[in-house]
PDB file of C-alpha atoms in Angstrom:
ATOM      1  CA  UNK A1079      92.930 109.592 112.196  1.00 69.00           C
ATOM      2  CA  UNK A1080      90.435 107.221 111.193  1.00 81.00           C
ATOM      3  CA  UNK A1081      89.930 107.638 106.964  1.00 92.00           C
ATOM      4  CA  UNK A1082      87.120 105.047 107.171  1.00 95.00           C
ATOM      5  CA  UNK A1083      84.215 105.415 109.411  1.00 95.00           C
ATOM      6  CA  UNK A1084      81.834 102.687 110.518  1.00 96.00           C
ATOM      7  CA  UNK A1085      80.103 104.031 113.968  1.00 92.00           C
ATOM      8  CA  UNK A1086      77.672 101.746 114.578  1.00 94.00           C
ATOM      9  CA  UNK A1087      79.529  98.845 116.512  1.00 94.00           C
ATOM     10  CA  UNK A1088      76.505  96.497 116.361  1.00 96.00           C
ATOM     11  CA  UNK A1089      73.269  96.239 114.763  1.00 97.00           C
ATOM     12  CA  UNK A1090      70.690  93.740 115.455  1.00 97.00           C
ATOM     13  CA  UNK A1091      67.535  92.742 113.472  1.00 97.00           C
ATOM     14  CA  UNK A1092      65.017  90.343 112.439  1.00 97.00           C
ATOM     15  CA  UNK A1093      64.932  87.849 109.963  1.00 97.00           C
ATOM     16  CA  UNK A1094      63.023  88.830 106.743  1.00 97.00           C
ATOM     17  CA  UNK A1095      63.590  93.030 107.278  1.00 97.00           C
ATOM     18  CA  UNK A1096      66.480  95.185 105.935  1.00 98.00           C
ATOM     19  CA  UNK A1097      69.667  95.420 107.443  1.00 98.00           C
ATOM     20  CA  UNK A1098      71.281  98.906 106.273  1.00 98.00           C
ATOM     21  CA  UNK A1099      74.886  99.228 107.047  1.00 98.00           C
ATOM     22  CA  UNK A1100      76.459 102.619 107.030  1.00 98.00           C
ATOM     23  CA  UNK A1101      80.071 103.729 106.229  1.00 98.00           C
ATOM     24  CA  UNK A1102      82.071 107.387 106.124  1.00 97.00           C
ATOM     25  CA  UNK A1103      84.775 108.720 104.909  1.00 97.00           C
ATOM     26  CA  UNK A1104      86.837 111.484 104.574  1.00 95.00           C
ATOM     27  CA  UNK A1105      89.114 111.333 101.888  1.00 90.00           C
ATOM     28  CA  UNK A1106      87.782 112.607  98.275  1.00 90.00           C
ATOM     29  CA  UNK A1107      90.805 110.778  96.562  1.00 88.00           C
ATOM     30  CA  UNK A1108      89.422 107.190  97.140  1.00 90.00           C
ATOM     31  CA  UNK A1109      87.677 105.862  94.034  1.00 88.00           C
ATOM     32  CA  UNK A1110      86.950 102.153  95.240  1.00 90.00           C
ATOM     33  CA  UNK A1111      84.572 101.077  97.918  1.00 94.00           C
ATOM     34  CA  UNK A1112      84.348  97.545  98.955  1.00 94.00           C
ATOM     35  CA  UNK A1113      82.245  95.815 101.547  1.00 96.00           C
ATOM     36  CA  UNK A1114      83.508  92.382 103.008  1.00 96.00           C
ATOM     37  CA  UNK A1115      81.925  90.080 105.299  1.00 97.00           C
ATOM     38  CA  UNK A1116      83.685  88.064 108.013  1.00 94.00           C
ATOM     39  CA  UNK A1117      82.843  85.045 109.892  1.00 94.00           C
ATOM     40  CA  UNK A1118      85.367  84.627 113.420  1.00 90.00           C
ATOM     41  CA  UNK A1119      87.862  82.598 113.017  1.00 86.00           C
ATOM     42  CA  UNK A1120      87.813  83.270 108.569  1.00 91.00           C
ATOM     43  CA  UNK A1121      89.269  85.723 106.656  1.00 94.00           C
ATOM     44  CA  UNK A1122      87.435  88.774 104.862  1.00 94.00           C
ATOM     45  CA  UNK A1123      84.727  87.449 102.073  1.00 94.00           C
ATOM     46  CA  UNK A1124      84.432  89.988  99.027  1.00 93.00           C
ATOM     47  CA  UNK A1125      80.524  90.942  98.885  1.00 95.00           C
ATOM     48  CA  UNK A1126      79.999  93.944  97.258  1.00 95.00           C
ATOM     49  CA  UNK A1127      81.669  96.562  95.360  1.00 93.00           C
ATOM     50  CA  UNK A1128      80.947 100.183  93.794  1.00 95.00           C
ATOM     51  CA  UNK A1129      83.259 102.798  91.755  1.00 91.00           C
ATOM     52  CA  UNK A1130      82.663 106.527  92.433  1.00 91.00           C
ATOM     53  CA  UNK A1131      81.614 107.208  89.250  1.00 93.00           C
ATOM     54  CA  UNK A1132      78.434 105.418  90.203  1.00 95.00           C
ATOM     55  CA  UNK A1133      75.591 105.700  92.853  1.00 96.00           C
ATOM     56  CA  UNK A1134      74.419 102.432  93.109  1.00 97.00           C
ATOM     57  CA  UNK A1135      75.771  99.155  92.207  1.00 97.00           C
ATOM     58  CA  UNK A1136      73.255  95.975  93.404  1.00 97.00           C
ATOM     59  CA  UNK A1137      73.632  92.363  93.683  1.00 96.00           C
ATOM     60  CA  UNK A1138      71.105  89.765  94.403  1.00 97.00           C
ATOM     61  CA  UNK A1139      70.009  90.768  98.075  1.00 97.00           C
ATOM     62  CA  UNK A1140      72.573  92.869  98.157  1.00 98.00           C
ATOM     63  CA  UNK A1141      72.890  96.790  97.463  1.00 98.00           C
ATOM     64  CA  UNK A1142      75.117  99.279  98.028  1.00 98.00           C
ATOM     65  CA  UNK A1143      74.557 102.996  97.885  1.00 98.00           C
ATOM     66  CA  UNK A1144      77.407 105.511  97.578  1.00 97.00           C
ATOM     67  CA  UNK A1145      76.402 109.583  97.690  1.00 97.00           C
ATOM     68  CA  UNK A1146      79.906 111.246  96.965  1.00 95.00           C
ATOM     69  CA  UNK A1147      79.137 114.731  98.238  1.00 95.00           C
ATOM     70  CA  UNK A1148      78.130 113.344 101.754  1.00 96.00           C
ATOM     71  CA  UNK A1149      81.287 110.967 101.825  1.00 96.00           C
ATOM     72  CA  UNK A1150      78.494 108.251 102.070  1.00 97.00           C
ATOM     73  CA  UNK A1151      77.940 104.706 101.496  1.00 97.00           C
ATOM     74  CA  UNK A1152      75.721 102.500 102.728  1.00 98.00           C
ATOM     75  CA  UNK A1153      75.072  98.737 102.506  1.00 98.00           C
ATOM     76  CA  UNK A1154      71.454  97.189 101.930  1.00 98.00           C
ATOM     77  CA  UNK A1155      70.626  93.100 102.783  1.00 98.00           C
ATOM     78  CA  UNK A1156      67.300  92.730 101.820  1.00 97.00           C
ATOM     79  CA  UNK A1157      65.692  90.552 102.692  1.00 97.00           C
ATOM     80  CA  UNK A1158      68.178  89.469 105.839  1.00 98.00           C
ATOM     81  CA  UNK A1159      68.909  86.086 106.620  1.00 97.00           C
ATOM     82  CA  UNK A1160      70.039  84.517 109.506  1.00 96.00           C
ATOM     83  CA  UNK A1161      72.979  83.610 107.559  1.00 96.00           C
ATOM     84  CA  UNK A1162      74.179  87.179 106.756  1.00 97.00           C
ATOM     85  CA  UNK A1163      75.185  87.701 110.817  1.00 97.00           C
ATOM     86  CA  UNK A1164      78.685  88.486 110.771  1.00 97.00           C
ATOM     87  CA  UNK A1165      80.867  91.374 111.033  1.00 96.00           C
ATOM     88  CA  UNK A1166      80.600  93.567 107.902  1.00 97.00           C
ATOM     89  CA  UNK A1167      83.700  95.558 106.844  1.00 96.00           C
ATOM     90  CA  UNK A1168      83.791  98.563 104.554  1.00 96.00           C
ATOM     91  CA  UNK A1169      86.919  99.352 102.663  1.00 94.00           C
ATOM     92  CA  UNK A1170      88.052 102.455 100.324  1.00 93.00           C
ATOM     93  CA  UNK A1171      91.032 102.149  97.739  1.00 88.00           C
ATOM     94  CA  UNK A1172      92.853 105.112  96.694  1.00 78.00           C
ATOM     95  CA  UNK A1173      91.987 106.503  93.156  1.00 69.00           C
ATOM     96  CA  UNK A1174      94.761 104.749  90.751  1.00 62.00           C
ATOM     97  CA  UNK A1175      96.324 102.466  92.723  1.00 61.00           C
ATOM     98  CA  UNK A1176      96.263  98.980  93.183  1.00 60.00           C
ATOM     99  CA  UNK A1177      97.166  99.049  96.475  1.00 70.00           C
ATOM    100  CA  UNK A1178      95.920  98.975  99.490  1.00 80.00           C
ATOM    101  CA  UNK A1179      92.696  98.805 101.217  1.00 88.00           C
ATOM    102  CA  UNK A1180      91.504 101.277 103.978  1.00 91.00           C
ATOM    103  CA  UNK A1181      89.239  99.212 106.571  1.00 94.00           C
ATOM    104  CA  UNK A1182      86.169 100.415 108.636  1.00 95.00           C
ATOM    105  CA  UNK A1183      86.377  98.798 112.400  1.00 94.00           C
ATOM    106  CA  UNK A1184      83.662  96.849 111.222  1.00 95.00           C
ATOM    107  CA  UNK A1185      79.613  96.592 112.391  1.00 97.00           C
ATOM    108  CA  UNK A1186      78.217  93.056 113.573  1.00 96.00           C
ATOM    109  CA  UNK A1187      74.919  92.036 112.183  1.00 98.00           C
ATOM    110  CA  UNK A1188      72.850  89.834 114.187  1.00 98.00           C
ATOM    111  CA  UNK A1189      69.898  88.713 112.342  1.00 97.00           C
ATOM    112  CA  UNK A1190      67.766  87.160 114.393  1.00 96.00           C
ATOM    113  CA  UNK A1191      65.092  84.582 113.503  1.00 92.00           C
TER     114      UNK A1191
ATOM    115  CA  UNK B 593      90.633  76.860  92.708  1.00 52.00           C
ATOM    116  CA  UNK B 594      92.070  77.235  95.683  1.00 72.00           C
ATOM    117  CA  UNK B 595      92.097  80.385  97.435  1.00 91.00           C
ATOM    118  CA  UNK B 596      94.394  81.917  99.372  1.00 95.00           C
ATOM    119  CA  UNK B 597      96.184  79.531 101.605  1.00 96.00           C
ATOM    120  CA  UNK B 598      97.968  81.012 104.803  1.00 97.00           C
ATOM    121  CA  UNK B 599      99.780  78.679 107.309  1.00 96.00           C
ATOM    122  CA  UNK B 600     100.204  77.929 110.350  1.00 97.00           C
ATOM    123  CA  UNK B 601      96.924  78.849 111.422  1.00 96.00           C
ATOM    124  CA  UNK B 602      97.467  79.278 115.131  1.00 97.00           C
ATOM    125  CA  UNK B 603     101.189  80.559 116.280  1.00 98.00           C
ATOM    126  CA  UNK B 604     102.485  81.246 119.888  1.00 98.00           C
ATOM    127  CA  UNK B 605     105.702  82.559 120.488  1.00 98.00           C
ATOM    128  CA  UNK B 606     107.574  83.869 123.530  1.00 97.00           C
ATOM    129  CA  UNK B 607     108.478  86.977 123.894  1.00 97.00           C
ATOM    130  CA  UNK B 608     112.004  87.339 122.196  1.00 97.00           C
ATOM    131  CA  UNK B 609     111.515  84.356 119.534  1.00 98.00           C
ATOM    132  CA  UNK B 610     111.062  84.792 115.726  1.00 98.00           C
ATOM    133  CA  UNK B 611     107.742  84.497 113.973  1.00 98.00           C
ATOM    134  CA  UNK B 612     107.626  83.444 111.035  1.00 98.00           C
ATOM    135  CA  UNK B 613     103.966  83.677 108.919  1.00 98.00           C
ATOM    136  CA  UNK B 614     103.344  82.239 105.319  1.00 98.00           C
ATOM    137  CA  UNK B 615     100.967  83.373 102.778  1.00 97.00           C
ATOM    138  CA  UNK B 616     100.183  81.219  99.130  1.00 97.00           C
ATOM    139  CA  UNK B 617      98.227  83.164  96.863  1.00 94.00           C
ATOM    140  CA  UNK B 618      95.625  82.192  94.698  1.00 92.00           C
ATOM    141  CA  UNK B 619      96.627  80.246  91.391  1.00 89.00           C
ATOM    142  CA  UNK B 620      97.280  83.607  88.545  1.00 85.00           C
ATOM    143  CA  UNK B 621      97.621  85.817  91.522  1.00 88.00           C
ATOM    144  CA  UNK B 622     100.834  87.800  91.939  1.00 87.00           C
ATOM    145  CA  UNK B 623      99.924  90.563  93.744  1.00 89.00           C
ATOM    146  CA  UNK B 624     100.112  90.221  97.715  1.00 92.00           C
ATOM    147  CA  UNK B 625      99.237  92.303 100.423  1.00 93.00           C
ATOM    148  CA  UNK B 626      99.069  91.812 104.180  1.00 96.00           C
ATOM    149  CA  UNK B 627      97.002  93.446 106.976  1.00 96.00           C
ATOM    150  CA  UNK B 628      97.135  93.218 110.552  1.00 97.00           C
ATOM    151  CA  UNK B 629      93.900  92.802 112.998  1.00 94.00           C
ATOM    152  CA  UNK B 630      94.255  93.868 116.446  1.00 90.00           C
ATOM    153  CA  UNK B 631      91.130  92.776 118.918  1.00 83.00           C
ATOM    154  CA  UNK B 632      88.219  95.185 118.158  1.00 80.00           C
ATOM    155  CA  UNK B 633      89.813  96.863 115.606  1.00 85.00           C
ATOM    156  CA  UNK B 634      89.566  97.033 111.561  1.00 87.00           C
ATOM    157  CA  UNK B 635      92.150  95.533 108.872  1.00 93.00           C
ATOM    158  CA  UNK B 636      95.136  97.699 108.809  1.00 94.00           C
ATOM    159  CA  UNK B 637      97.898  97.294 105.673  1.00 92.00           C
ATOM    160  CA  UNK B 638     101.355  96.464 106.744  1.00 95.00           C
ATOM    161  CA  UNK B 639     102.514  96.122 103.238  1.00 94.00           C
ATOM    162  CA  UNK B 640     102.155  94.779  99.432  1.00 92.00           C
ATOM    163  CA  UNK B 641     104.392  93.057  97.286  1.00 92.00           C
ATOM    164  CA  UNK B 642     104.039  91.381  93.240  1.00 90.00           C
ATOM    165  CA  UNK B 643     107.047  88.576  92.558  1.00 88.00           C
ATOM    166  CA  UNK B 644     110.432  89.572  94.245  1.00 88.00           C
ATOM    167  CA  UNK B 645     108.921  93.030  94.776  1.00 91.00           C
ATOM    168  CA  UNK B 646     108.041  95.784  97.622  1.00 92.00           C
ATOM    169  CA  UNK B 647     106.101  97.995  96.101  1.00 89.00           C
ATOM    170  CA  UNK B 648     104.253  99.162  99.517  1.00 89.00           C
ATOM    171  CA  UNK B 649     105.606  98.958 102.630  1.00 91.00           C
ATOM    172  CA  UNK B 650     104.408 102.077 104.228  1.00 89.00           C
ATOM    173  CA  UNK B 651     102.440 100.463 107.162  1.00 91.00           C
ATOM    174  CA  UNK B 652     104.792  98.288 108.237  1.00 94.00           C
ATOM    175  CA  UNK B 653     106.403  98.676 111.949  1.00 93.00           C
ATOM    176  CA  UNK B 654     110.236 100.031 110.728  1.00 90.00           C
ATOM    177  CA  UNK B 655     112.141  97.761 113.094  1.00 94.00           C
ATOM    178  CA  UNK B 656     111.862  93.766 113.647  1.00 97.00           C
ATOM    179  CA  UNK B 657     108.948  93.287 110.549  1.00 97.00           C
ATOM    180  CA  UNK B 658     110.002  92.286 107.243  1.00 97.00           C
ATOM    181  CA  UNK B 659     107.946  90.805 104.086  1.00 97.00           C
ATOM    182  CA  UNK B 660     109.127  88.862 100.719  1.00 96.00           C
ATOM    183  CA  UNK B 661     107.400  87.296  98.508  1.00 95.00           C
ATOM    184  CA  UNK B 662     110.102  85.164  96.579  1.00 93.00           C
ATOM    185  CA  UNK B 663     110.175  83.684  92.844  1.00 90.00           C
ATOM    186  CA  UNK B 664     109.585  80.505  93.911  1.00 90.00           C
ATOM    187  CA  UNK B 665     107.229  79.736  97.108  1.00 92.00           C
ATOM    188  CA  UNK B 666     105.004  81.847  99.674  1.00 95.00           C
ATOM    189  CA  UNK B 667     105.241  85.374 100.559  1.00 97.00           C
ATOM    190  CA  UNK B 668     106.581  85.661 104.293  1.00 98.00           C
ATOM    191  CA  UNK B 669     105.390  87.752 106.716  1.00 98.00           C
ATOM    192  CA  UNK B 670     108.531  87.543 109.331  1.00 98.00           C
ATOM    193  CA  UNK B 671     108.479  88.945 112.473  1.00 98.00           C
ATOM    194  CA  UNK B 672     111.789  89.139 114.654  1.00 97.00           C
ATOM    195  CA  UNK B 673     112.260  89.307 119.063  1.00 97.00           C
ATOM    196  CA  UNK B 674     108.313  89.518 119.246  1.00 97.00           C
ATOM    197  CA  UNK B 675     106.310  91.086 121.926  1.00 96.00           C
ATOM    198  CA  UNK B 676     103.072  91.226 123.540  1.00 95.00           C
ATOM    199  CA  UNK B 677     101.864  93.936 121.146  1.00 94.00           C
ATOM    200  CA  UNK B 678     102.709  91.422 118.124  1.00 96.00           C
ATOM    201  CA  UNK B 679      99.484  89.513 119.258  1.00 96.00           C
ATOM    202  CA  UNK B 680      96.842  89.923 116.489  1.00 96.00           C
ATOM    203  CA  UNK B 681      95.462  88.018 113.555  1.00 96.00           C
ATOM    204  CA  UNK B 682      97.022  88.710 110.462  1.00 98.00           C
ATOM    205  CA  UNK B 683      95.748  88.540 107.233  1.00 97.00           C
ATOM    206  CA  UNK B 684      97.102  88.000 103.562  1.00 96.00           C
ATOM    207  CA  UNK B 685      95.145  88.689 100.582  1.00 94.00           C
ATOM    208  CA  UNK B 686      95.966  88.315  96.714  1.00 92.00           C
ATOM    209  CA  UNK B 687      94.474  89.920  93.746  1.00 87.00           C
ATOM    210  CA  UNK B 688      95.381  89.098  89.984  1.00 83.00           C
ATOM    211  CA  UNK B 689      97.517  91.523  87.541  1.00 71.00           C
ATOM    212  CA  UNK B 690      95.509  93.453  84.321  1.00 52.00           C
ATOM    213  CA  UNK B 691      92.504  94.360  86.365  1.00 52.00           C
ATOM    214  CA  UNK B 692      91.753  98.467  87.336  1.00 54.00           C
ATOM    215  CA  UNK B 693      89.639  97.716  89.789  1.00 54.00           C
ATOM    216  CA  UNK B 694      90.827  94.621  92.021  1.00 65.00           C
ATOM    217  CA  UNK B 695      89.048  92.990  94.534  1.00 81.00           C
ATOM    218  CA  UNK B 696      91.192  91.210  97.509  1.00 87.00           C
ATOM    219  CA  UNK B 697      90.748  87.974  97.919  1.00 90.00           C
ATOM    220  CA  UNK B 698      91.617  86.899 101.638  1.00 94.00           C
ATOM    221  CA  UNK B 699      92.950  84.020 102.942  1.00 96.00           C
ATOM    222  CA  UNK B 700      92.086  82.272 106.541  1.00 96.00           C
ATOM    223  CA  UNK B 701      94.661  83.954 108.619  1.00 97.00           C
ATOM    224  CA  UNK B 702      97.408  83.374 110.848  1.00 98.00           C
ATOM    225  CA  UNK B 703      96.407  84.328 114.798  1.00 96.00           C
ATOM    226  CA  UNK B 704      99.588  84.745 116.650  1.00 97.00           C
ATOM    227  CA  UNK B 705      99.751  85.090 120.523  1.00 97.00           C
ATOM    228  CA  UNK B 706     102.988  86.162 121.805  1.00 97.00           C
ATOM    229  CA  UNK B 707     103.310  84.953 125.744  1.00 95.00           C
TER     230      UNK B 707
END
């Protein structure tokens, strides 16, 4: 039973738009959302981040969105680069812990020129 | 700084043999955590450790997996009379004490194909 959501497998678009990235989840005792970024053949990069005691949390081109009562977040590249094509993870921690991390499948960006 | 340092890179094993993975965390880390990646799939935990501690092992396989992350050295990610289901990438991240709110900082990985 997936806790983590991510059903868009792919996602393709061009260079200079917005990529939005969407995530869902079920469980109302996370606290901690993370997005990662991953390259093949590299490990997870840290992007983004975003408590639930907050709706928005931005950085540079990037922005993420969280709406609590829809068990929502959402990830905004703006504007996309060419660069940013990679498979984007989304991750929810448990409230409290410093444990672990509860992975999307991931989407793959393709940002094309 | 160097990040988080995982080695070998690239394992094959036959079916039977002993894997063993390694995992150096970052410098001031000493919290560890590894995840397993099967083809098409997300991250899933297998288990965390801090210094000469389980603290998490609740989604690691019961039989033939074990972890430690000694004193001294790498954490070890050891898996014993592998099979073809053992095939995956697996990942180790690190994140420092004193924070509420850590961020996992992963290393490169370690693919392992079991023939």
């Amino acid at each position: 039973d997936q806790q983590v959501k991510q059903n868009s497998p792919s996602l393709s678009v061009q260079e200079g738009r917005i990529s939005i990235l969407n995530c869902d989840y079920t469980n109302s005792m996370f606290d901690y959302f993370l997005w990662y970024k991953k390259y093949p053949a590299e490990g997870p990069t840290f992007l983004i981040s975003i408590s639930s005691i907050k709706d928005k949390n931005e950085d540079g081109r990037f922005t993420v969105f969280l709406n609590k009562s829809a068990k929502h977040l959402s990830l905004h590249i703006v504007p996309s680069q060419p660069g940013d094509s990679a498979v984007y993870f989304c991750a929810a921690r448990y409230g409290g812990s410093q444990g672990n991390l509860i992975f999307g499948k991931g989407t793959k960006l393709s940002v094309k020129p | 700084n160097a990040g988080v340092m995982q080695n070998p890179r690239h394992l094959v094993r036959r079916r039977g043999q002993e894997a063993r993975l390694r995992c150096s965390p970052m410098k001031g880390h000493s919290h560890v955590y590894w995840y397993r990646q099967l083809p098409e799939e997300g991250l899933k935990f297998m288990v965390y450790l801090q210094k000469e501690n389980i603290i998490d092992e609740s989604g690691m396989p019961k039989e033939r997996f074990s972890a430690e992350f000694p004193k001294e050295g790498p954490s070890i990610l050891r898996i014993q009379q592998v099979v073809r289901g053992d095939s995956a990438a697996y990942f180790c991240a690190s994140s420092p004490i004193g924070q509420t709110y850590n961020e996992q900082f992963f290393g490169p990985g370690t693919r392992l194909t079991v023939l």
